CSV table of C-alpha atoms in Angstrom, one decimal:
chain,number,residue,atom,x,y,z
A,1,MET,CA,94.5,89.1,31.8
A,2,SER,CA,93.6,89.2,35.6
A,3,LYS,CA,92.9,86.1,37.5
A,4,GLN,CA,89.7,85.9,39.5
A,5,MET,CA,89.2,84.0,42.7
A,6,ASN,CA,85.9,83.1,44.3
A,7,GLU,CA,85.6,84.6,47.8
A,8,LYS,CA,85.1,81.2,49.5
A,9,VAL,CA,88.1,79.7,47.9
A,10,PHE,CA,90.2,82.7,49.2
A,11,GLN,CA,88.6,82.6,52.6
A,12,GLU,CA,89.2,79.0,53.5
A,13,PRO,CA,92.9,78.9,53.5
A,14,ILE,CA,93.1,82.3,55.4
A,15,LEU,CA,90.8,81.0,58.1
A,16,HIS,CA,92.7,77.7,58.3
A,17,TYR,CA,96.0,79.4,58.8
A,18,ALA,CA,94.6,81.8,61.2
A,19,THR,CA,93.1,79.0,63.3
A,20,TYR,CA,95.9,76.4,63.1
A,21,HIS,CA,99.0,78.5,62.4
A,22,GLY,CA,98.3,81.7,64.1
A,23,LYS,CA,101.8,82.1,65.5
A,24,LYS,CA,103.2,82.1,62.0
A,25,LEU,CA,100.6,84.4,60.7
A,26,PHE,CA,100.3,87.1,63.5
A,27,SER,CA,102.9,89.1,65.5
A,28,ALA,CA,102.6,89.4,69.3
A,29,SER,CA,100.6,92.5,68.9
A,30,GLY,CA,97.8,90.8,67.0
A,31,SER,CA,98.5,92.3,63.7
A,32,LEU,CA,99.8,90.4,60.7
A,33,ASN,CA,103.4,89.3,60.8
A,34,PRO,CA,105.9,91.8,59.1
A,35,THR,CA,107.2,89.0,57.1
A,36,VAL,CA,103.8,88.1,55.8
A,37,ILE,CA,103.1,91.8,55.0
A,38,ASN,CA,106.5,91.9,53.1
A,39,ARG,CA,105.7,88.7,51.2
A,40,ILE,CA,102.2,89.4,50.1
A,41,GLY,CA,102.0,93.1,50.0
A,42,LYS,CA,100.1,95.8,51.6
A,43,LYS,CA,96.9,95.6,49.6
A,44,ARG,CA,96.7,91.9,49.9
A,45,CYS,CA,97.1,92.3,53.6
A,46,GLU,CA,94.1,94.6,53.8
A,47,LEU,CA,92.1,91.8,52.1
A,48,VAL,CA,93.3,89.4,54.6
A,49,GLU,CA,92.4,91.5,57.5
A,50,LEU,CA,89.0,92.3,56.0
A,51,MET,CA,88.3,88.6,55.5
A,52,LEU,CA,89.3,87.8,59.1
A,53,ARG,CA,87.2,90.6,60.5
A,54,HIS,CA,84.2,89.6,58.3
A,55,ASN,CA,84.3,86.1,59.7
A,56,LEU,CA,84.4,87.3,63.4
A,57,ILE,CA,81.2,89.3,63.0
């Protein structure tokens, strides 16, 4: 059984952490921190980056 998550429910904590805890989420180059990538996995990182890009446009 797969768990489904509403896009808004997923997006809110991502945007919160990007806004208020950016030093923990991003590396100096502006990409996601390697520890974050290791913890959540490559495919989820792509989703996070997509959410952040979508919000900036």
